[in-house]
């Protein structure tokens, strides 16, 4: 048998009050129960822990004094294990795996979610993975991640729910020496013939759709697309004069040398982030994040 938490609690109450009656009052139990639990603990350890006085006053024996710190540590550990176990049962502890796209970090959306989780559910072990939208869909369906911060899609797999949690304008990223930087805002007609750098894994939705809409509104053909794997690569290519990037406004936080941003003068395009959750995503974490990221 292992040590019993109730017995340890009784011993600590006696050690701190030096009195059986006061220990019983502190714990809200009968004095006879205090005596029995202490006796069981002493029998278990094979040592007397306290000396009994004639008026119920007690003193710790040498064994009791030496055991006191161990008893405190053991009881604290038991209480911690119980608290974490209860939190695990309600999804407030244990691992929480979050996938996110680059702009979720740049926009501060991910940080807001993490701060809320830290404050409300400090026992969660949050594990982050930077991954693009198609990968997130695969991983959340397979159960490899619990939550995704990603680009919205027209439809979602069964057992997955999505909620828009962030919306921001699209801006143009281009090299400092690009002729269009002479203007405070860029008109769509001035983008005819410009090559666009597209950081989106050959998808035909999301930013690719936004570029098509931009071309249609500007009255010119779909521009040539130079596809890259990520926004960092796209931004570097734009800074090197290899094309322009239609990007979320939060990309401006990147502050990359040689890169300039301009708003669109006659096209109010926006881009969104969606929060993806599985049906079995821990309810406590899901609720905290949804509240923190509510539009």
mmCIF file of N, CA and C in Angstrom, residues 172-218:
data_model
loop_
_atom_site.group_PDB
_atom_site.id
_atom_site.type_symbol
_atom_site.label_atom_id
_atom_site.label_comp_id
_atom_site.label_asym_id
_atom_site.label_seq_id
_atom_site.Cartn_x
_atom_site.Cartn_y
_atom_site.Cartn_z
ATOM 1 N N UNK A 172 -0.334 45.668 -51.339
ATOM 2 C CA UNK A 172 0.649 45.264 -52.342
ATOM 3 C C UNK A 172 2.051 45.400 -51.748
ATOM 4 N N UNK A 173 2.835 44.349 -51.844
ATOM 5 C CA UNK A 173 4.234 44.379 -51.434
ATOM 6 C C UNK A 173 5.099 44.421 -52.689
ATOM 7 N N UNK A 174 6.037 45.364 -52.751
ATOM 8 C CA UNK A 174 6.864 45.524 -53.946
ATOM 9 C C UNK A 174 8.210 46.126 -53.562
ATOM 10 N N UNK A 175 9.138 46.052 -54.479
ATOM 11 C CA UNK A 175 10.493 46.541 -54.204
ATOM 12 C C UNK A 175 10.501 48.052 -53.996
ATOM 13 N N UNK A 176 11.444 48.501 -53.168
ATOM 14 C CA UNK A 176 11.560 49.935 -52.895
ATOM 15 C C UNK A 176 11.707 50.765 -54.165
ATOM 16 N N UNK A 177 12.400 50.212 -55.166
ATOM 17 C CA UNK A 177 12.668 50.986 -56.382
ATOM 18 C C UNK A 177 11.652 50.721 -57.491
ATOM 19 N N UNK A 178 10.551 50.057 -57.142
ATOM 20 C CA UNK A 178 9.512 49.813 -58.150
ATOM 21 C C UNK A 178 8.841 51.143 -58.503
ATOM 22 N N UNK A 179 8.554 51.404 -59.789
ATOM 23 C CA UNK A 179 7.930 52.677 -60.181
ATOM 24 C C UNK A 179 6.618 52.967 -59.461
ATOM 25 N N UNK A 180 5.872 51.926 -59.091
ATOM 26 C CA UNK A 180 4.577 52.150 -58.444
ATOM 27 C C UNK A 180 4.703 52.708 -57.039
ATOM 28 N N UNK A 181 5.903 52.662 -56.458
ATOM 29 C CA UNK A 181 6.066 53.217 -55.108
ATOM 30 C C UNK A 181 5.981 54.738 -55.115
ATOM 31 N N UNK A 182 5.972 55.346 -56.298
ATOM 32 C CA UNK A 182 5.828 56.810 -56.359
ATOM 33 C C UNK A 182 4.444 57.253 -55.934
ATOM 34 N N UNK A 183 3.498 56.332 -55.958
ATOM 35 C CA UNK A 183 2.116 56.659 -55.595
ATOM 36 C C UNK A 183 1.826 56.225 -54.153
ATOM 37 N N UNK A 184 1.006 57.008 -53.458
ATOM 38 C CA UNK A 184 0.629 56.655 -52.086
ATOM 39 C C UNK A 184 -0.248 55.420 -52.058
ATOM 40 N N UNK A 185 -1.022 55.209 -53.127
ATOM 41 C CA UNK A 185 -1.857 54.019 -53.275
ATOM 42 C C UNK A 185 -1.816 53.606 -54.738
ATOM 43 N N UNK A 186 -1.941 52.309 -54.992
ATOM 44 C CA UNK A 186 -1.809 51.774 -56.354
ATOM 45 C C UNK A 186 -3.184 51.513 -56.941
ATOM 46 N N UNK A 187 -3.387 52.031 -58.161
ATOM 47 C CA UNK A 187 -4.641 51.762 -58.873
ATOM 48 C C UNK A 187 -4.537 50.423 -59.599
ATOM 49 N N UNK A 188 -5.682 49.719 -59.700
ATOM 50 C CA UNK A 188 -5.684 48.403 -60.327
ATOM 51 C C UNK A 188 -5.161 48.459 -61.762
ATOM 52 N N UNK A 189 -5.560 49.488 -62.508
ATOM 53 C CA UNK A 189 -5.152 49.566 -63.910
ATOM 54 C C UNK A 189 -3.644 49.602 -64.065
ATOM 55 N N UNK A 190 -2.936 50.101 -63.041
ATOM 56 C CA UNK A 190 -1.478 50.186 -63.115
ATOM 57 C C UNK A 190 -0.799 48.842 -62.904
ATOM 58 N N UNK A 191 -1.570 47.822 -62.530
ATOM 59 C CA UNK A 191 -0.985 46.502 -62.270
ATOM 60 C C UNK A 191 -1.023 45.592 -63.489
ATOM 61 N N UNK A 192 -1.615 46.064 -64.593
ATOM 62 C CA UNK A 192 -1.660 45.252 -65.816
ATOM 63 C C UNK A 192 -0.235 44.932 -66.265
ATOM 64 N N UNK A 193 0.023 43.672 -66.497
ATOM 65 C CA UNK A 193 1.331 43.233 -66.950
ATOM 66 C C UNK A 193 2.328 42.952 -65.838
ATOM 67 N N UNK A 194 1.982 43.256 -64.589
ATOM 68 C CA UNK A 194 2.896 42.984 -63.484
ATOM 69 C C UNK A 194 2.868 41.483 -63.130
ATOM 70 N N UNK A 195 4.017 40.855 -62.962
ATOM 71 C CA UNK A 195 4.028 39.475 -62.477
ATOM 72 C C UNK A 195 3.728 39.448 -60.977
ATOM 73 N N UNK A 196 2.917 38.492 -60.574
ATOM 74 C CA UNK A 196 2.552 38.349 -59.165
ATOM 75 C C UNK A 196 3.249 37.125 -58.566
ATOM 76 N N UNK A 197 3.762 37.292 -57.384
ATOM 77 C CA UNK A 197 4.381 36.181 -56.655
ATOM 78 C C UNK A 197 3.323 35.607 -55.721
ATOM 79 N N UNK A 198 3.116 34.305 -55.797
ATOM 80 C CA UNK A 198 1.995 33.676 -55.108
ATOM 81 C C UNK A 198 2.487 32.613 -54.120
ATOM 82 N N UNK A 199 2.482 32.937 -52.821
ATOM 83 C CA UNK A 199 2.952 31.961 -51.828
ATOM 84 C C UNK A 199 1.842 31.021 -51.378
ATOM 85 N N UNK A 200 1.376 30.134 -52.262
ATOM 86 C CA UNK A 200 0.246 29.305 -51.830
ATOM 87 C C UNK A 200 0.190 27.926 -52.478
ATOM 88 N N UNK A 201 1.281 27.272 -52.624
ATOM 89 C CA UNK A 201 1.296 25.844 -52.922
ATOM 90 C C UNK A 201 0.401 25.421 -54.083
ATOM 91 N N UNK A 202 0.355 26.182 -55.147
ATOM 92 C CA UNK A 202 -0.386 25.774 -56.338
ATOM 93 C C UNK A 202 -1.884 25.587 -56.102
ATOM 94 N N UNK A 203 -2.426 26.271 -55.111
ATOM 95 C CA UNK A 203 -3.873 26.195 -54.893
ATOM 96 C C UNK A 203 -4.579 27.172 -55.827
ATOM 97 N N UNK A 204 -5.826 26.866 -56.105
ATOM 98 C CA UNK A 204 -6.612 27.748 -56.968
ATOM 99 C C UNK A 204 -7.662 28.503 -56.170
ATOM 100 N N UNK A 205 -7.507 28.529 -54.847
ATOM 101 C CA UNK A 205 -8.411 29.294 -53.983
ATOM 102 C C UNK A 205 -7.557 30.212 -53.129
ATOM 103 N N UNK A 206 -8.184 30.952 -52.220
ATOM 104 C CA UNK A 206 -7.432 31.832 -51.336
ATOM 105 C C UNK A 206 -6.849 33.017 -52.074
ATOM 106 N N UNK A 207 -5.546 33.242 -51.938
ATOM 107 C CA UNK A 207 -4.916 34.408 -52.551
ATOM 108 C C UNK A 207 -4.926 34.336 -54.070
ATOM 109 N N UNK A 208 -4.879 33.117 -54.622
ATOM 110 C CA UNK A 208 -4.973 32.996 -56.080
ATOM 111 C C UNK A 208 -6.317 33.547 -56.563
ATOM 112 N N UNK A 209 -7.365 33.250 -55.825
ATOM 113 C CA UNK A 209 -8.684 33.808 -56.150
ATOM 114 C C UNK A 209 -8.675 35.326 -56.037
ATOM 115 N N UNK A 210 -8.002 35.839 -55.019
ATOM 116 C CA UNK A 210 -7.948 37.285 -54.814
ATOM 117 C C UNK A 210 -7.243 37.972 -55.974
ATOM 118 N N UNK A 211 -6.202 37.350 -56.510
ATOM 119 C CA UNK A 211 -5.507 37.924 -57.666
ATOM 120 C C UNK A 211 -6.407 37.893 -58.890
ATOM 121 N N UNK A 212 -7.147 36.807 -59.083
ATOM 122 C CA UNK A 212 -8.097 36.751 -60.205
ATOM 123 C C UNK A 212 -9.142 37.855 -60.091
ATOM 124 N N UNK A 213 -9.672 38.045 -58.875
ATOM 125 C CA UNK A 213 -10.671 39.097 -58.668
ATOM 126 C C UNK A 213 -10.073 40.469 -58.955
ATOM 127 N N UNK A 214 -8.831 40.667 -58.531
ATOM 128 C CA UNK A 214 -8.160 41.940 -58.763
ATOM 129 C C UNK A 214 -7.995 42.192 -60.266
ATOM 130 N N UNK A 215 -7.565 41.164 -61.006
ATOM 131 C CA UNK A 215 -7.388 41.320 -62.459
ATOM 132 C C UNK A 215 -8.715 41.605 -63.138
ATOM 133 N N UNK A 216 -9.743 40.892 -62.715
ATOM 134 C CA UNK A 216 -11.066 41.091 -63.312
ATOM 135 C C UNK A 216 -11.558 42.521 -63.059
ATOM 136 N N UNK A 217 -11.399 43.002 -61.799
ATOM 137 C CA UNK A 217 -11.840 44.357 -61.468
ATOM 138 C C UNK A 217 -11.007 45.408 -62.191
ATOM 139 N N UNK A 218 -9.728 45.101 -62.467
ATOM 140 C CA UNK A 218 -8.865 46.059 -63.152
ATOM 141 C C UNK A 218 -8.981 46.002 -64.658
#
